[in-house]
Amino acid sequence: MAFAYRAGQLCAEDVALEDLARRYGTPCYVYAQSAIERAYREFAAAFEGRRALVAYSVKANANLAVLALMARLGAGFDIVSGGELARVAAAGGAMDKVLFSGVGKRESEIAQALAAGVLCLNLESEAELARVEAVAARLGVRAPIAFRVNPDVDPRTHPYIATGLRDNKFGVAWDDALRLYRQAARLPHVRVVGIGCHIGSQLLDVAPFAEAAARLRALVEALAADGIALSHIDLGGGFGVRYRDEAPPSPAEFVRAALEALGPRAETIVVDPGRALVGAAGVLLTRIEYVKPAGAKNFVVVDAAMNDLLRPALYGAWHEVLPVREPRAGETLTVCDVVGPVCESADVLARERRLAPRAGDLLAIMTAGAYGMAMSSNYNTRPRPAEVMVSGATARLVRRRETVEELFAHEVALAC
Ligand SMILES: *Cc1c(COP(=O)(O)O)cnc(C)c1O
């Protein structure tokens, strides 16, 4: 376990979170390197003997130290913006393992990706195909492309993170896919290299994932019959993690089910996990400012807030909250809502938890490595948290805390 109690103290690998709070302050994201490595290797091992690429979905956690670690492990990268492309390059990621997804790529982003030599642009509309052809023609290159098709499979997840249904903004409609591929195959500045899909996030069942793979297979076979051969099949990401009492299938179970649905094939199989690689590897460390009794329960006001970790406010997401000092047997616990200082009623990080809170104590908000810092903001002019990477007994600051002055450094106070 990357995070466990040792001698009454919650630790990240071999470092006490108490020490990290003293050194780097709170709120602070803490990542356990071994947990990221373990998760990546689980995916890689699931493809043993198959040509495959595990492409980390950068939007889950884009810190350069995380990206550099992925690059060292041999991962590819699934990106959704020119900004993410620049991050991957800065972290030493291999450009020929980058897949560029996203429904709204700008011309400049397409040009940036083609100049960098990415593996593939995942296209989501006919208009985007025309734009890529034009940009590639201008640059005098052939753009490697895939279409993200919408398999119309219900992922049975939260509606905000379901992406593979017909009425969703993502992907090209199933019934349009063949026509678009034929059209792309005739264009002089486009090279058709793959196909992709991504049905949603926090999947807790292999069936919809395998169903999407089976639907892709039918399309790949229809394309082959048409003389359009592909180099890769991208099954997407979305592998669920355990936040509370969920029992997500293992990477091996997801991969096995999908490979079975695909049958024996020569194409490289791509997956793009985000959450499953980094979610459990991170915690948000926060200090209790006040304990405020309110009838039958307590409000525990902490120094982290919805701007630091948006998931509870945005999705009603549940994160485990652990006291950093291990509770003693028989300690009196009270029902508490853990809330932040932001001026919104939605600024609740955890509801109705049994804690023995004291002002000044530290709490760890668990499984916060994915879509935590990545979705943070400066709402209420709050500097975003520091980020720390722990490996064994070594802790290193991988993003220093912002200063308040930095938050308005780009603004102009008009004099009159
Ligand atoms: C967001 C996204 C992912 C990653 O989703 P997770 O739930 O974090 O695994 C993978 N592929 C695409 C195309 C995405 O947009």
Coordinates of C-alpha atoms and ligand atoms in Angstrom, one line a residue:
M1 CA 0.0 0.0 0.0
A2 CA 1.4 3.4 -1.0
F3 CA -0.5 5.1 1.9
A4 CA -0.7 3.3 5.2
Y5 CA -0.4 4.0 9.0
R6 CA 3.0 3.3 10.5
A7 CA 3.5 3.9 14.2
G8 CA 0.2 5.8 14.4
Q9 CA 1.1 8.1 11.5
L10 CA -0.3 8.0 8.0
C11 CA 2.6 7.8 5.5
A12 CA 3.2 8.1 1.8
E13 CA 5.5 5.3 1.1
D14 CA 8.2 5.8 3.8
V15 CA 7.5 9.4 4.5
A16 CA 5.1 10.7 7.2
L17 CA 2.5 13.0 5.8
E18 CA 3.0 15.1 9.0
D19 CA 6.6 15.8 7.9
L20 CA 5.4 16.8 4.4
A21 CA 2.9 19.2 5.8
R22 CA 5.6 20.8 8.0
R23 CA 8.0 21.0 5.0
Y24 CA 5.7 22.1 2.2
G25 CA 2.6 23.5 4.0
T26 CA -1.0 22.7 3.3
P27 CA -3.1 22.2 1.3
C28 CA -0.7 20.0 -0.7
Y29 CA -1.0 17.1 -3.1
V30 CA 1.2 14.2 -2.4
Y31 CA 1.9 11.5 -5.0
A32 CA 3.4 8.0 -4.4
Q33 CA 5.7 7.2 -7.3
S34 CA 5.5 3.4 -6.7
A35 CA 1.7 3.4 -7.0
I36 CA 1.9 5.1 -10.4
E37 CA 4.6 2.6 -11.5
R38 CA 2.6 -0.4 -10.3
A39 CA -0.5 0.8 -12.1
Y40 CA 1.3 1.4 -15.4
R41 CA 3.0 -2.0 -15.2
E42 CA -0.3 -3.7 -14.6
F43 CA -1.6 -2.4 -17.9
A44 CA 1.6 -3.1 -19.8
A45 CA 1.6 -6.7 -18.4
A46 CA -2.0 -7.2 -19.5
F47 CA -0.9 -6.9 -23.1
E48 CA 2.1 -9.3 -22.8
G49 CA 2.7 -10.8 -26.2
R50 CA 0.5 -8.3 -28.0
R51 CA 1.6 -5.2 -29.9
A52 CA 0.2 -2.5 -27.7
L53 CA 0.6 1.1 -26.5
V54 CA -0.5 2.3 -23.1
A55 CA -1.1 6.0 -23.6
Y56 CA -1.5 8.0 -20.4
S57 CA -4.4 10.4 -20.6
V58 CA -2.6 13.6 -19.6
K59 CA -5.6 15.5 -18.5
A60 CA -6.0 13.3 -15.4
N61 CA -2.8 14.8 -13.9
A62 CA -0.4 16.9 -16.1
N63 CA 2.4 17.6 -13.6
L64 CA 5.7 17.4 -15.5
A65 CA 7.1 14.9 -12.9
V66 CA 4.1 12.6 -13.6
L67 CA 4.6 12.9 -17.3
A68 CA 8.4 12.4 -17.1
L69 CA 7.8 9.2 -15.0
M70 CA 5.3 7.9 -17.6
A71 CA 7.9 8.6 -20.4
R72 CA 10.5 6.7 -18.5
L73 CA 8.1 3.8 -18.1
G74 CA 7.6 3.7 -21.9
A75 CA 4.1 5.1 -21.9
G76 CA 2.5 7.0 -24.8
F77 CA 0.3 10.0 -24.2
D78 CA -3.3 10.9 -25.0
I79 CA -3.6 14.6 -25.2
V80 CA -6.5 17.1 -25.7
S81 CA -4.7 20.4 -26.3
G82 CA -1.6 22.1 -27.7
G83 CA -0.9 23.0 -24.1
E84 CA -0.7 19.3 -23.1
L85 CA 1.5 18.6 -26.2
A86 CA 3.9 21.2 -25.0
R87 CA 3.9 19.7 -21.5
V88 CA 4.6 16.2 -22.9
A89 CA 7.5 17.6 -25.0
A90 CA 8.9 19.5 -21.9
A91 CA 8.7 16.2 -19.9
G92 CA 10.7 14.3 -22.5
G93 CA 7.8 12.2 -23.9
A94 CA 8.2 10.5 -27.3
M95 CA 6.2 12.5 -29.9
D96 CA 5.6 9.3 -32.0
K97 CA 3.6 7.9 -29.1
V98 CA 1.2 10.9 -28.8
L99 CA -2.4 10.6 -29.8
F100 CA -4.2 14.0 -30.0
S101 CA -7.9 13.7 -29.1
G102 CA -10.5 16.4 -28.6
V103 CA -13.5 17.8 -30.3
G104 CA -12.3 21.3 -30.9
K105 CA -8.7 21.4 -32.2
R106 CA -7.6 24.8 -33.4
E107 CA -5.6 25.3 -36.6
S108 CA -2.6 26.3 -34.6
E109 CA -2.9 23.1 -32.5
I110 CA -3.1 20.9 -35.6
A111 CA -0.1 22.6 -37.1
Q112 CA 1.8 22.2 -33.8
A113 CA 1.0 18.5 -33.6
L114 CA 2.0 17.9 -37.2
A115 CA 5.3 19.7 -36.8
A116 CA 6.0 17.7 -33.6
G117 CA 5.4 14.4 -35.5
V118 CA 2.6 12.9 -33.3
L119 CA 1.5 9.4 -33.9
C120 CA -2.1 10.3 -34.7
L121 CA -4.8 13.0 -34.7
N122 CA -8.1 11.6 -33.5
L123 CA -10.7 13.4 -35.6
E124 CA -14.3 14.0 -34.4
S125 CA -16.0 15.5 -37.4
E126 CA -16.1 16.0 -41.2
A127 CA -15.2 19.6 -40.7
E128 CA -12.1 18.7 -38.7
L129 CA -11.0 16.3 -41.5
A130 CA -11.2 19.2 -44.0
R131 CA -9.2 21.5 -41.6
V132 CA -6.5 18.9 -41.0
E133 CA -6.2 18.3 -44.8
A134 CA -5.8 22.0 -45.4
V135 CA -3.2 22.5 -42.6
A136 CA -1.2 19.4 -43.7
A137 CA -1.2 20.7 -47.3
R138 CA 0.1 24.1 -46.2
L139 CA 2.9 22.4 -44.2
G140 CA 3.6 19.9 -47.1
V141 CA 3.1 16.8 -44.9
R142 CA 0.7 13.9 -44.7
A143 CA -1.3 14.0 -41.4
P144 CA -1.7 10.7 -39.6
I145 CA -5.4 10.4 -38.6
A146 CA -7.9 8.2 -37.0
F147 CA -11.6 8.8 -36.4
R148 CA -13.0 8.7 -32.9
V149 CA -16.2 6.8 -33.5
N150 CA -19.1 6.8 -31.2
P151 CA -20.1 3.2 -30.6
D152 CA -23.4 4.2 -28.9
V153 CA -22.7 2.0 -25.9
D154 CA -24.0 2.9 -22.4
P155 CA -21.0 2.9 -20.1
R156 CA -23.3 2.9 -17.0
T157 CA -21.4 5.6 -15.3
H158 CA -22.1 9.2 -14.2
P159 CA -23.9 11.2 -17.0
Y160 CA -21.2 13.9 -16.8
I161 CA -18.5 11.4 -17.7
A162 CA -20.4 9.2 -20.2
T163 CA -19.1 10.0 -23.6
G164 CA -20.0 7.1 -25.9
L165 CA -23.7 7.6 -26.3
R166 CA -25.3 8.8 -29.6
D167 CA -26.5 12.2 -28.3
N168 CA -23.0 13.0 -26.9
K169 CA -20.8 15.8 -28.3
F170 CA -17.9 13.4 -28.7
G171 CA -16.9 11.2 -31.7
V172 CA -18.4 10.7 -35.2
A173 CA -21.7 8.9 -35.5
W174 CA -21.4 5.2 -36.1
D175 CA -23.4 5.4 -39.3
D176 CA -21.1 8.1 -40.7
A177 CA -17.8 6.4 -40.0
L178 CA -17.4 4.3 -43.2
R179 CA -18.2 7.3 -45.4
L180 CA -15.7 9.5 -43.6
Y181 CA -13.0 6.9 -43.8
R182 CA -13.5 6.6 -47.5
Q183 CA -13.4 10.3 -47.9
A184 CA -10.2 10.5 -45.8
A185 CA -8.5 7.7 -47.8
R186 CA -8.9 9.9 -51.0
L187 CA -7.3 13.0 -49.5
P188 CA -3.7 13.7 -50.6
H189 CA -2.4 15.1 -47.3
V190 CA -4.0 12.7 -44.9
R191 CA -2.8 9.2 -44.0
V192 CA -5.4 6.9 -42.3
V193 CA -3.7 5.1 -39.5
G194 CA -6.2 4.1 -36.9
I195 CA -9.6 4.1 -35.2
G196 CA -10.6 5.0 -31.7
C197 CA -13.3 5.3 -29.2
H198 CA -13.8 6.3 -25.6
I199 CA -17.1 5.4 -24.0
G200 CA -16.7 7.2 -20.6
S201 CA -14.9 7.4 -17.4
Q202 CA -14.9 5.4 -14.1
L203 CA -16.2 2.2 -15.8
L204 CA -16.9 -0.5 -13.2
D205 CA -17.9 -3.2 -15.6
V206 CA -16.0 -4.9 -18.5
A207 CA -19.1 -5.5 -20.5
P208 CA -19.6 -2.1 -22.1
F209 CA -15.9 -1.8 -22.8
A210 CA -15.9 -5.2 -24.5
E211 CA -19.0 -4.3 -26.4
A212 CA -17.4 -1.1 -27.7
A213 CA -14.3 -3.2 -28.8
A214 CA -16.6 -5.6 -30.6
R215 CA -18.3 -2.8 -32.4
L216 CA -14.9 -1.3 -33.4
R217 CA -13.9 -4.8 -34.7
A218 CA -16.9 -4.8 -37.1
L219 CA -15.9 -1.4 -38.4
V220 CA -12.3 -2.4 -38.8
E221 CA -13.3 -5.4 -40.8
A222 CA -15.6 -3.4 -43.0
L223 CA -12.8 -0.9 -43.7
A224 CA -10.4 -3.7 -44.5
A225 CA -12.9 -5.1 -47.0
D226 CA -12.8 -1.6 -48.5
G227 CA -9.1 -1.7 -48.8
I228 CA -8.5 0.7 -45.8
A229 CA -5.9 -1.0 -43.6
L230 CA -5.2 0.5 -40.1
S231 CA -2.1 0.4 -37.9
H232 CA -3.9 0.7 -34.5
I233 CA -7.1 0.3 -32.7
D234 CA -7.6 2.7 -29.7
L235 CA -10.0 1.4 -27.2
G236 CA -10.0 4.5 -25.0
G237 CA -9.6 4.8 -21.3
G238 CA -12.1 5.2 -18.5
F239 CA -11.0 2.3 -16.2
G240 CA -12.6 2.7 -12.8
V241 CA -10.9 3.0 -9.5
R242 CA -12.1 2.4 -6.0
Y243 CA -13.1 5.5 -4.2
R244 CA -15.4 4.0 -1.6
D245 CA -16.6 0.4 -1.9
E246 CA -16.6 0.0 -5.7
A247 CA -15.0 -3.1 -7.0
P248 CA -13.6 -2.1 -10.4
P249 CA -12.3 -4.9 -12.6
S250 CA -8.5 -5.1 -12.8
P251 CA -6.7 -3.7 -15.9
A252 CA -6.0 -7.4 -16.9
E253 CA -9.8 -8.1 -16.8
F254 CA -10.7 -5.1 -19.0
V255 CA -7.9 -5.9 -21.4
R256 CA -8.7 -9.6 -21.6
A257 CA -12.4 -9.0 -22.3
A258 CA -11.5 -6.4 -25.0
L259 CA -8.9 -8.6 -26.7
E260 CA -11.4 -11.5 -26.8
A261 CA -14.0 -9.2 -28.4
L262 CA -11.4 -8.1 -31.0
G263 CA -10.2 -11.6 -31.9
P264 CA -6.7 -12.2 -33.4
R265 CA -5.6 -9.0 -35.1
A266 CA -2.4 -7.5 -36.4
E267 CA -3.1 -3.9 -35.4
T268 CA -1.4 -2.3 -32.4
I269 CA -4.0 -2.1 -29.5
V270 CA -4.0 1.2 -27.7
V271 CA -5.6 2.1 -24.4
D272 CA -5.5 5.5 -22.8
P273 CA -6.1 5.2 -19.0
G274 CA -5.9 8.4 -17.0
R275 CA -7.6 7.9 -13.6
A276 CA -6.5 4.3 -13.3
L277 CA -2.8 5.2 -13.5
V278 CA -2.7 8.1 -11.1
G279 CA -6.0 8.2 -9.0
A280 CA -5.0 6.0 -6.1
A281 CA -1.4 7.4 -6.2
G282 CA -2.4 10.8 -4.8
V283 CA -3.8 12.4 -1.7
L284 CA -4.8 15.9 -0.9
L285 CA -3.3 16.8 2.5
T286 CA -5.2 19.5 4.4
R287 CA -5.2 21.0 7.9
I288 CA -8.2 21.7 10.1
E289 CA -8.7 25.4 10.7
Y290 CA -11.9 25.3 12.8
V291 CA -14.3 22.8 14.2
K292 CA -17.8 24.4 14.2
P293 CA -20.6 22.5 16.0
A294 CA -23.9 22.7 14.3
G295 CA -26.7 20.7 16.0
A296 CA -26.1 17.0 15.8
K297 CA -23.0 17.3 13.6
N298 CA -19.8 19.3 13.3
F299 CA -18.5 21.4 10.4
V300 CA -14.8 20.7 10.0
V301 CA -13.5 23.7 8.2
V302 CA -10.2 22.8 6.5
D303 CA -7.7 24.8 4.4
A304 CA -8.4 22.9 1.2
A305 CA -11.5 23.7 -0.8
M306 CA -13.5 23.0 -4.0
N307 CA -11.0 25.1 -5.9
D308 CA -8.3 22.6 -5.0
L309 CA -10.4 19.4 -5.4
L310 CA -13.5 20.0 -7.5
R311 CA -14.8 16.5 -7.9
P312 CA -17.1 16.4 -4.8
A313 CA -18.8 19.7 -5.8
L314 CA -19.0 18.9 -9.5
Y315 CA -20.0 15.2 -9.5
G316 CA -21.0 14.6 -5.9
A317 CA -17.9 12.4 -5.8
W318 CA -17.0 10.6 -2.6
H319 CA -13.4 10.6 -1.4
E320 CA -12.3 8.8 1.8
V321 CA -11.0 11.2 4.5
L322 CA -8.4 9.8 6.8
P323 CA -6.9 11.5 9.9
V324 CA -3.2 11.7 9.5
R325 CA -2.8 10.8 13.2
E326 CA -4.3 7.3 13.5
P327 CA -7.4 7.4 15.8
R328 CA -7.0 5.6 19.1
A329 CA -9.3 2.7 19.9
G330 CA -12.4 4.0 21.8
E331 CA -11.9 7.6 20.7
T332 CA -15.2 9.5 20.5
L333 CA -16.2 10.1 16.9
T334 CA -18.7 12.6 15.8
V335 CA -20.5 13.0 12.5
C336 CA -18.8 15.7 10.5
D337 CA -19.0 17.5 7.2
V338 CA -15.6 18.5 5.9
V339 CA -15.9 21.9 4.2
G340 CA -13.6 24.4 2.7
P341 CA -13.4 28.2 3.1
V342 CA -14.8 29.1 -0.4
C343 CA -18.0 31.1 -0.5
E344 CA -20.2 28.5 -2.1
S345 CA -22.6 26.0 -0.4
A346 CA -21.2 23.4 -2.8
D347 CA -17.8 23.7 -1.1
V348 CA -18.1 20.4 0.8
L349 CA -15.3 18.0 0.4
A350 CA -16.9 15.1 2.4
R351 CA -20.3 14.7 4.0
E352 CA -21.2 12.8 7.2
R353 CA -17.9 11.3 8.1
R354 CA -17.2 9.9 11.6
L355 CA -14.1 11.8 12.8
A356 CA -12.5 13.1 16.0
P357 CA -11.5 16.5 14.6
R358 CA -9.3 19.0 16.5
A359 CA -8.2 22.3 15.0
G360 CA -4.7 22.0 13.8
D361 CA -5.0 18.3 12.9
L362 CA -4.2 17.0 9.5
L363 CA -6.6 15.1 7.2
A364 CA -5.8 13.2 4.0
I365 CA -8.4 13.2 1.3
M366 CA -7.7 9.9 -0.5
T367 CA -7.6 8.8 -4.1
A368 CA -7.1 12.4 -5.3
G369 CA -4.3 11.8 -7.8
A370 CA -6.6 12.1 -10.9
Y371 CA -8.7 15.1 -11.8
G372 CA -7.6 16.7 -8.5
M373 CA -4.9 19.3 -9.2
A374 CA -5.7 19.0 -12.9
M375 CA -9.2 20.6 -12.3
S376 CA -8.1 23.1 -9.7
S377 CA -8.6 26.8 -10.0
N378 CA -7.8 30.1 -8.3
Y379 CA -11.4 30.8 -7.4
N380 CA -11.6 33.1 -4.4
T381 CA -8.0 34.2 -5.2
R382 CA -6.6 31.1 -3.6
P383 CA -3.1 30.0 -4.6
R384 CA -3.3 26.4 -5.8
P385 CA -1.7 23.7 -3.7
A386 CA 1.9 22.6 -3.8
E387 CA 2.6 19.1 -5.3
V388 CA 5.1 16.6 -3.8
M389 CA 6.3 13.3 -5.3
V390 CA 7.4 10.7 -2.8
S391 CA 9.6 7.7 -3.7
G392 CA 10.6 5.5 -0.8
A393 CA 12.0 7.8 1.9
T394 CA 12.6 10.7 -0.6
A395 CA 10.1 13.5 -1.1
R396 CA 10.6 16.1 -3.7
L397 CA 8.6 19.3 -4.5
V398 CA 7.3 19.0 -8.1
R399 CA 5.2 22.2 -8.1
R400 CA 5.7 24.9 -5.6
R401 CA 2.7 26.7 -4.1
E402 CA 1.6 29.7 -6.1
T403 CA 2.0 33.1 -4.4
V404 CA -0.9 35.5 -4.2
E405 CA 1.0 38.1 -6.3
E406 CA 1.3 35.6 -9.1
L407 CA -2.5 35.3 -9.3
F408 CA -2.9 38.9 -10.4
A409 CA 0.4 39.4 -12.2
H410 CA -1.2 39.5 -15.6
E411 CA -3.9 42.0 -14.6
V412 CA -4.0 45.7 -15.1
A413 CA -5.4 48.1 -12.5
L414 CA -6.7 50.9 -14.7
A415 CA -5.9 54.2 -13.1
C416 CA -9.0 56.0 -14.3
Ligands
LIG1 C1 -10.4 11.6 -20.6 C2 -10.0 10.6 -21.7 C3 -9.4 9.4 -21.3 C4 -9.1 9.1 -19.8 O1 -10.2 8.8 -19.0 P1 -9.9 8.2 -17.6 O2 -11.3 8.0 -17.1 O3 -9.1 9.1 -16.8 O4 -9.2 6.9 -17.8 C5 -9.0 8.5 -22.3 N1 -9.3 8.8 -23.6 C6 -9.9 9.9 -24.0 C7 -10.1 10.1 -25.4 C8 -10.3 10.8 -23.0 O5 -10.9 11.9 -23.4

